[in-house]
Amino acid sequence: MDLIPAPRQTERAEGFHELGDGFGIEAGPGTEDVARLLRATLGAATGLALPPKKGDEYDVLHLSVRPGLDAEEYRLVVAPHGVHLQGGSPAGVFWGAQTLRQLLGPDAFRRAPLPGRTWRLPLTEIRDSPRFGWRGLMLDVARHFMPKDGVLRYLDLMAAHKLNVFHFHLTDDQGWRIEIEKYPRLTEVGSWRARTKFGHRASPLWEEKPHGGYYTQDDIREIVAYAAERHITVVPEIDVPGHSQAAIAAYPELGNTDVIDTSALSVWDTWGINPNVLAPTDNTLRFYEGVLEEVLELFPSEFVHVGGDECLKDQWRRSPAAQERIRELGLKDEDQLQAWFIGHFDKWLTARGRRLIGWDEILEGGLADGAAVSSWRGYAGGIAAARAGHDVVMCPEQQVYLDHRQDPGADEPVPIGYVRTLEDVYRFEPVPPELTSDEARHVLGTQANLWTEVMEDQARVDYQAFPRLAAFAEVAWSRLPAPAERDFAGFEHRMATHYRRLDALGVAYRPPTGPRPWQRRPGVLGRPIDGPPPNR
């Protein structure tokens, strides 16, 4: 049946259940939204009306919430007389519906029926539930803006792979992508840059035209609602105190004005770690509280990501105002000043019933009790956080940063970082063996990250994401053996069918044989790193 991600338990019987023109759906309480989405997707692909039906009729898909199953657990039974899909909650029913769609074959992922197709489901019983509650994908829309329709498409792709957390990286030095009504210049000024570096920051090439865009608050509401229909939580990221030049370009008083002329700054047009960071002033705190007040109205997620990574502290060392704040607060150094900055927003979010999450640098200088950590610089930050009692999302750069190159070949477009093949991602293990069972309970799950410095459009994002995101989805969902014992040959065999699903979905993935001619970027400088990545 070639299902991806692999289900926990499958029992196959001989024969098929044929879907005739009268095949319908009985939606039990709580499953009405799943039935509606099935009519929209499977109805479009198959041409079947999938009308409402009663339970005593033949040729029915019965959807129901069943007490006793875990929230995301489902049981799918395809029998000669009908199909039963039960979930522990509407989310469980929804994930089971994604499996049902795969069972119908790759053409079930098209948007209109192909002539001469017949539709049938193999007689089978599947019991399934996820390993992790956080199965995430981070999409960076600050470096290269992705229009709203592209974001909605990625939510569909996530749902098809049973991923359930969309980490929405909305602000950075190179662009501010979310409308904040209180501060209109964030998008009037901060959402556009005059030009863009093409390739790695050492590349001599430039795209000499403005780049930018942003999401209105209604766009954000639409994205959040669209995700919720697919049982995906959207976690926004608003970067502080580093990665903030776009905000400072819009509101120069946010920067370290006693060190540099911040009024001369523009939205950054190249890549790397930017020295222009937020000033640790009361004015800055009040400004970002205003930003976050609107963010909380738009995003109902438990977690709000505040970045906290790659904050160069040279300006703080030279700033009389920053040094005075260190003395006033009785802090030891600039690392503790950053911890104070992050701690302020941790308390602010906690008071409003939310939780702060940030990149693992927020551990430096001490971390507030309720904060969680995205462990990106390897496993070490996640191990330290879990041992200190903090929740962790494992997303180590060396393993699941999908902007890293997929092959050592010369044809790989704008090669960045270590080689991370499909097999490498399939053998990624989110829970470090160093953790005890109690410590491991702090690992909420795992996340793959798509940083878009060298991904100038949707096709480039597709190329970097797929097929590796399919392998990552299986790691996040399925209870796989230890990395060395995983059946990668079997996964590759199932991928032969999954590539046809991706074709039907219009995904511009990297073929197993290498990039197609139009996927290459000859002559554009990257930053390849040789050798195996450090596994720590």
XYZ file of C-alpha atoms in Angstrom:
536
model
C 0.000 0.000 0.000
C 3.092 2.203 0.151
C 1.821 4.522 2.908
C 3.960 7.466 4.111
C 4.324 7.945 7.016
C 4.205 4.257 7.858
C 1.275 3.336 10.139
C 1.756 1.546 13.430
C -0.213 -1.586 12.512
C -1.697 -2.797 9.228
C -3.651 -5.975 8.411
C -4.340 -6.531 4.712
C -7.033 -8.855 3.361
C -7.685 -10.052 -0.177
C -9.920 -7.879 -2.306
C -11.076 -4.308 -2.663
C -14.010 -2.083 -1.852
C -15.138 -0.430 -5.076
C -16.347 3.172 -4.825
C -19.429 3.557 -6.972
C -21.301 6.705 -7.915
C -23.462 6.276 -4.830
C -20.585 6.122 -2.360
C -21.334 8.575 0.451
C -20.190 9.800 3.836
C -21.871 9.496 7.210
C -20.354 12.171 9.466
C -20.786 11.487 13.159
C -20.730 14.303 15.732
C -17.466 16.224 15.563
C -16.454 14.905 12.140
C -18.474 17.275 9.946
C -15.431 19.373 9.007
C -13.477 16.258 7.971
C -16.408 15.175 5.769
C -16.498 18.621 4.169
C -12.764 18.539 3.405
C -13.042 15.021 1.978
C -15.825 16.183 -0.347
C -13.652 19.121 -1.427
C -10.490 17.069 -2.057
C -11.586 13.526 -2.899
C -14.732 14.798 -4.567
C -12.673 16.991 -6.886
C -10.152 14.247 -7.670
C -12.629 11.413 -8.204
C -15.661 13.238 -9.539
C -17.794 11.483 -6.918
C -20.425 13.592 -5.113
C -19.863 11.773 -1.772
C -23.368 12.689 -0.501
C -24.479 12.379 3.138
C -25.687 8.869 3.950
C -27.148 6.978 6.861
C -25.276 4.274 8.723
C -27.547 1.444 7.649
C -26.890 2.056 3.973
C -24.335 0.144 1.883
C -21.281 1.819 0.338
C -20.671 4.381 3.084
C -17.632 5.951 4.713
C -18.572 6.134 8.400
C -16.697 8.879 10.295
C -16.852 8.918 14.080
C -15.066 10.089 17.221
C -14.454 7.124 19.502
C -13.802 7.596 23.219
C -10.854 5.592 24.450
C -8.516 6.415 21.570
C -5.787 9.026 22.009
C -6.597 12.403 20.480
C -4.574 11.890 17.282
C -5.056 8.126 17.108
C -7.273 6.575 14.442
C -8.589 3.201 13.314
C -9.468 2.656 9.653
C -11.336 -0.462 8.538
C -12.072 -1.061 4.845
C -14.577 -3.914 4.581
C -16.595 -5.270 1.621
C -19.784 -3.562 2.841
C -18.352 -0.185 3.845
C -15.540 1.846 5.367
C -15.229 2.849 9.036
C -12.869 5.606 10.191
C -12.712 6.302 13.922
C -10.490 8.785 15.721
C -9.915 9.760 19.316
C -10.839 13.337 18.336
C -11.633 15.170 15.091
C -7.840 15.417 14.613
C -7.494 11.629 14.713
C -10.286 11.280 12.157
C -8.545 13.858 9.965
C -5.220 12.011 10.025
C -7.018 8.794 9.163
C -8.593 10.581 6.208
C -5.103 11.373 4.903
C -4.323 7.652 4.977
C -7.603 6.908 3.190
C -6.626 9.341 0.466
C -3.280 7.590 -0.022
C -5.027 4.210 -0.251
C -7.020 5.457 -3.242
C -3.843 5.986 -5.243
C -1.794 8.971 -6.454
C -4.561 10.345 -8.677
C -6.626 10.998 -5.549
C -4.297 13.982 -5.017
C -5.327 15.703 -8.249
C -7.788 18.596 -8.462
C -9.990 17.128 -11.188
C -10.811 13.561 -12.263
C -8.867 11.908 -15.070
C -10.952 10.028 -17.648
C -11.385 6.285 -17.302
C -10.315 6.066 -13.651
C -12.010 3.660 -11.274
C -11.714 4.057 -7.534
C -11.240 1.306 -5.013
C -9.827 0.798 -1.543
C -7.855 -2.304 -0.510
C -9.588 -4.332 2.198
C -7.538 -3.559 5.261
C -7.499 -2.554 8.908
C -5.079 0.132 10.087
C -4.417 1.212 13.660
C -2.212 4.230 13.938
C -1.097 7.077 16.201
C 1.827 9.518 16.187
C 5.037 9.208 18.149
C 5.323 12.960 18.785
C 2.762 15.662 19.471
C 4.927 18.355 17.798
C 5.587 17.452 14.156
C 6.711 20.723 12.741
C 7.822 22.590 9.659
C 9.357 26.050 9.861
C 9.011 28.258 6.792
C 11.081 31.438 6.585
C 9.109 34.028 4.605
C 11.276 36.956 5.762
C 14.297 36.284 3.539
C 12.170 35.538 0.486
C 8.485 36.337 0.707
C 6.016 33.578 -0.149
C 2.600 34.880 -1.230
C -0.419 33.759 0.758
C -1.523 31.124 -1.759
C 1.887 29.472 -1.477
C 1.587 29.358 2.316
C -1.862 27.743 2.064
C -0.406 25.206 -0.362
C 2.312 24.307 2.150
C -0.331 23.782 4.814
C -1.977 21.286 2.449
C 1.364 19.559 1.916
C 1.930 19.409 5.654
C -1.513 17.892 6.211
C -0.888 15.254 3.553
C 2.216 14.216 5.531
C 0.533 14.363 8.973
C 2.625 17.335 10.153
C 0.768 19.476 12.665
C 2.843 22.552 13.670
C 3.585 25.351 11.210
C 6.350 27.598 12.575
C 5.807 30.855 10.667
C 9.055 32.884 10.603
C 7.619 36.337 9.929
C 10.357 38.882 10.720
C 14.080 39.246 10.181
C 16.728 41.715 9.032
C 15.626 41.257 5.411
C 11.909 41.886 5.849
C 8.904 42.313 8.151
C 5.971 40.261 6.852
C 3.009 40.839 9.206
C 0.767 43.905 9.343
C 0.789 45.573 12.757
C -1.869 48.271 12.786
C -0.289 50.180 15.675
C 3.015 50.478 13.786
C 2.256 50.863 10.046
C 5.858 51.630 9.067
C 6.820 48.027 9.896
C 5.222 47.040 6.597
C 5.336 50.385 4.758
C 9.127 50.472 5.159
C 10.165 47.161 6.694
C 8.563 44.786 4.191
C 10.628 45.894 1.162
C 14.326 45.841 0.367
C 15.905 47.578 -2.601
C 17.778 44.539 -3.937
C 18.765 41.001 -2.966
C 21.989 39.024 -2.801
C 21.774 36.045 -5.185
C 23.513 33.058 -3.650
C 25.642 32.951 -0.512
C 26.641 36.285 1.061
C 30.105 35.937 -0.546
C 28.512 35.755 -4.002
C 29.188 38.735 -6.295
C 25.700 38.422 -7.814
C 22.732 40.678 -7.039
C 19.119 40.750 -8.129
C 18.773 44.461 -8.765
C 15.079 44.918 -8.117
C 12.950 45.479 -5.013
C 11.772 42.402 -3.152
C 9.120 42.148 -0.501
C 5.526 41.765 0.530
C 3.554 41.145 3.693
C 0.415 39.502 5.015
C -2.477 41.688 6.081
C -4.148 40.803 9.342
C -7.022 39.288 7.371
C -4.478 37.209 5.439
C -3.122 35.945 8.760
C -6.635 35.146 10.006
C -7.264 33.184 6.812
C -3.980 31.269 7.134
C -4.656 30.425 10.786
C -8.215 29.294 10.029
C -7.087 27.242 7.022
C -4.464 25.559 9.185
C -6.947 24.881 11.997
C -9.269 23.110 9.555
C -6.334 20.778 8.892
C -5.500 20.394 12.606
C -2.289 22.379 12.189
C -1.233 24.894 14.834
C 0.474 28.048 13.543
C 3.287 29.264 15.820
C 4.376 32.810 14.872
C 7.963 33.998 15.223
C 8.715 37.652 15.943
C 12.496 38.003 16.304
C 14.060 39.803 19.284
C 16.592 41.162 20.097
C 18.699 40.212 17.052
C 17.600 39.724 13.435
C 15.779 43.048 13.720
C 17.205 45.466 11.140
C 13.936 45.633 9.165
C 12.145 46.860 12.296
C 14.945 49.338 13.091
C 14.862 50.646 9.506
C 11.157 51.376 10.014
C 11.521 52.789 13.551
C 15.150 53.908 14.094
C 14.568 54.625 17.805
C 14.459 50.847 18.373
C 18.191 50.566 17.668
C 21.272 51.550 19.613
C 21.180 55.203 18.661
C 24.042 56.091 21.011
C 26.374 53.854 18.987
C 25.340 54.271 15.342
C 23.113 56.468 13.186
C 20.142 54.102 12.987
C 18.226 56.549 10.758
C 20.658 55.640 7.980
C 19.747 51.929 8.092
C 17.587 50.283 5.434
C 16.116 46.807 5.207
C 19.111 44.511 4.817
C 19.792 43.172 1.334
C 22.316 40.424 2.069
C 22.700 37.408 4.371
C 24.581 36.543 7.525
C 24.492 37.683 11.149
C 23.616 41.353 11.400
C 25.229 43.598 14.072
C 22.241 45.956 14.294
C 20.230 44.672 17.246
C 17.485 46.138 19.395
C 18.366 48.534 22.186
C 17.516 47.138 25.655
C 15.361 50.140 26.540
C 11.906 50.543 28.040
C 10.799 52.084 24.747
C 11.802 48.900 22.893
C 9.974 46.717 25.412
C 6.785 48.783 25.109
C 7.024 48.740 21.305
C 7.261 44.949 21.109
C 4.537 44.529 23.703
C 2.370 46.492 21.270
C 3.433 44.188 18.442
C 2.735 41.067 20.487
C -0.677 42.313 21.617
C -1.783 42.211 17.986
C 0.051 38.928 17.362
C -1.832 37.269 20.232
C -5.144 38.437 18.776
C -4.269 36.783 15.450
C -2.636 33.549 16.629
C -4.393 31.382 19.262
C -1.372 29.066 19.629
C -0.070 28.147 23.088
C 3.479 29.049 22.011
C 4.872 32.280 20.580
C 8.415 32.130 19.185
C 10.634 35.134 19.936
C 13.803 34.088 18.101
C 16.596 34.981 20.506
C 19.341 33.579 18.257
C 22.474 35.095 16.784
C 22.276 38.353 18.744
C 25.650 40.021 18.313
C 26.379 42.069 21.425
C 29.095 44.424 20.149
C 26.729 47.403 20.051
C 25.598 46.711 23.621
C 29.244 46.619 24.737
C 29.787 50.053 23.176
C 26.450 51.530 24.214
C 26.442 53.686 27.377
C 22.686 53.126 27.666
C 23.048 49.323 27.485
C 25.904 49.352 29.997
C 23.864 51.499 32.348
C 20.995 49.008 32.074
C 23.376 46.156 32.985
C 24.490 48.066 36.110
C 20.945 49.089 36.997
C 19.712 45.481 36.835
C 22.745 44.072 38.636
C 23.647 41.831 35.707
C 27.048 40.279 35.071
C 27.376 40.823 31.328
C 25.680 41.178 27.959
C 24.604 37.506 27.911
C 22.602 38.134 31.059
C 21.212 41.292 29.467
C 19.822 39.187 26.633
C 18.427 36.721 29.192
C 16.718 39.658 30.935
C 15.279 40.806 27.591
C 13.899 37.336 26.798
C 12.766 36.873 30.403
C 10.699 40.042 30.195
C 8.675 38.653 27.312
C 8.446 35.244 28.940
C 6.717 36.853 31.940
C 4.613 39.052 29.649
C 3.395 36.063 27.612
C 2.856 33.892 30.682
C 0.635 36.572 32.216
C -1.554 36.281 29.107
C -1.796 32.505 29.170
C 0.823 31.854 26.490
C 4.272 30.264 26.481
C 7.526 31.580 25.083
C 9.717 29.426 22.863
C 13.041 30.509 21.373
C 16.191 29.208 19.704
C 18.686 27.550 22.029
C 20.749 30.731 22.563
C 18.051 31.810 25.037
C 19.658 29.323 27.454
C 22.697 31.605 27.728
C 22.523 33.723 30.850
C 19.654 31.712 32.332
C 16.147 30.839 31.146
C 12.769 31.530 32.687
C 10.970 28.506 34.127
C 8.120 28.218 31.622
C 10.102 28.845 28.435
C 10.696 26.146 25.827
C 13.667 25.740 23.496
C 14.072 25.049 19.783
C 17.386 23.173 19.720
C 19.026 24.163 16.420
C 22.803 24.221 17.002
C 22.896 20.451 17.335
C 21.555 18.353 20.192
C 23.488 20.008 23.054
C 21.049 22.843 23.673
C 18.114 20.474 23.740
C 19.881 18.099 26.113
C 20.772 20.944 28.484
C 17.233 22.328 28.339
C 15.568 18.964 28.979
C 17.890 18.245 31.900
C 16.969 21.637 33.352
C 13.273 20.775 33.077
C 12.442 22.810 29.950
C 10.368 21.519 27.060
C 12.295 21.082 23.811
C 11.635 20.872 20.083
C 14.516 19.089 18.365
C 15.524 20.690 15.065
C 19.335 20.355 14.863
C 20.838 22.235 11.928
C 23.171 19.387 11.001
C 20.265 16.957 10.602
C 17.006 18.650 9.564
C 17.830 22.069 8.103
C 16.445 21.385 4.649
C 18.265 24.357 3.124
C 21.388 22.189 3.405
C 22.374 20.451 0.186
C 21.041 17.008 -0.718
C 24.007 15.671 -2.642
C 27.723 16.449 -3.121
C 27.308 16.701 -6.908
C 28.358 19.814 -8.801
C 24.845 20.230 -10.213
C 23.282 20.842 -6.802
C 21.785 24.372 -6.885
C 23.508 26.907 -4.581
C 24.978 24.251 -2.274
C 24.703 25.207 1.404
C 26.021 23.323 4.437
C 26.467 19.617 4.931
C 25.201 16.918 2.591
C 21.915 15.673 4.026
C 20.555 12.945 1.788
C 17.094 11.424 1.911
C 18.585 8.513 3.840
C 20.327 10.837 6.306
C 17.019 12.495 7.156
C 15.305 9.099 7.408
C 17.888 8.025 9.997
C 17.541 11.191 12.086
C 16.620 10.458 15.713
C 14.998 13.338 17.613
C 15.515 11.977 21.144
C 19.209 11.888 22.173
C 20.194 8.630 23.900
C 21.888 10.650 26.666
C 18.503 11.639 28.105
C 16.845 9.589 30.818
C 13.215 8.598 30.297
C 12.077 11.436 32.573
C 14.232 13.955 30.704
C 13.087 12.604 27.321
C 9.490 13.454 28.243
C 10.474 17.101 27.776
C 11.059 16.483 24.052
C 7.755 17.743 22.649
C 8.749 16.578 19.204
C 10.745 17.621 16.210
C 10.760 20.105 13.373
C 12.348 20.537 9.948
C 13.417 24.066 9.017
C 13.388 25.806 5.637
C 15.525 28.954 5.645
C 15.072 30.769 2.347
C 18.178 32.902 1.795
C 18.972 30.944 -1.379
C 15.383 29.903 -2.186
C 14.071 32.709 -4.339
C 10.681 31.211 -5.186
C 8.247 28.395 -4.459
C 9.909 25.972 -6.854
C 13.220 26.320 -4.995
C 11.460 25.761 -1.665
C 9.866 22.613 -3.115
C 13.235 21.366 -4.313
C 14.862 21.754 -0.911
C 11.876 20.398 1.024
C 11.035 17.325 -1.019
C 11.466 14.419 -0.936
C 13.281 14.875 2.395
C 10.184 16.265 4.136
C 8.474 12.927 3.473
C 11.290 11.120 5.300
C 11.135 13.631 8.121
C 7.362 13.183 8.409
C 7.853 9.444 8.941
C 10.489 10.109 11.610
C 8.087 12.484 13.388
C 4.982 10.285 13.122
C 6.058 6.635 13.068
C 7.645 4.621 15.843
C 10.762 3.636 13.944
C 13.603 1.389 15.131
C 16.988 2.803 16.062
C 18.528 4.768 13.163
C 20.918 2.026 12.007
C 18.096 -0.540 12.005
C 15.624 1.433 9.895
C 14.520 -0.113 6.631
C 15.574 2.615 4.233
C 15.296 0.266 1.240
C 11.662 -0.317 2.155
C 11.107 3.423 2.522
C 12.651 4.017 -0.913
C 10.316 1.395 -2.366
C 7.314 3.213 -0.875
C 8.695 6.525 -2.161
C 8.309 5.254 -5.735
C 4.554 5.586 -5.224
C 4.883 8.745 -3.158
C 6.724 10.547 -5.967
C 3.579 10.025 -8.050
C 1.532 11.640 -5.267
C 3.940 14.590 -5.258
C 3.619 14.793 -9.052
C -0.161 14.939 -8.709
C 0.217 17.718 -6.134
C 2.530 19.685 -8.431
C 5.548 19.538 -6.117
C 8.859 20.445 -7.801
C 10.860 17.895 -5.770
C 14.432 16.786 -6.353
C 14.326 13.576 -8.419
C 16.337 10.621 -7.060
C 18.590 10.859 -10.118
C 19.515 14.485 -9.456
C 18.270 17.951 -10.346
C 16.455 18.580 -13.592
C 18.163 21.122 -15.877
C 15.884 23.980 -14.793
C 16.498 23.212 -11.114
C 20.210 23.934 -11.336
C 21.836 27.312 -10.625
C 25.215 27.124 -12.408
C 27.713 29.747 -11.324
C 25.831 30.884 -8.212
C 28.119 30.660 -5.201
C 27.031 28.573 -2.229
C 28.713 27.549 1.025
C 29.221 23.775 1.027
C 30.760 22.139 4.103
C 32.655 18.905 3.501
C 32.604 15.824 5.674
C 29.932 14.365 7.933
C 28.127 16.800 10.228
C 28.895 16.696 13.940
C 26.386 14.472 15.721
C 26.149 16.353 18.997
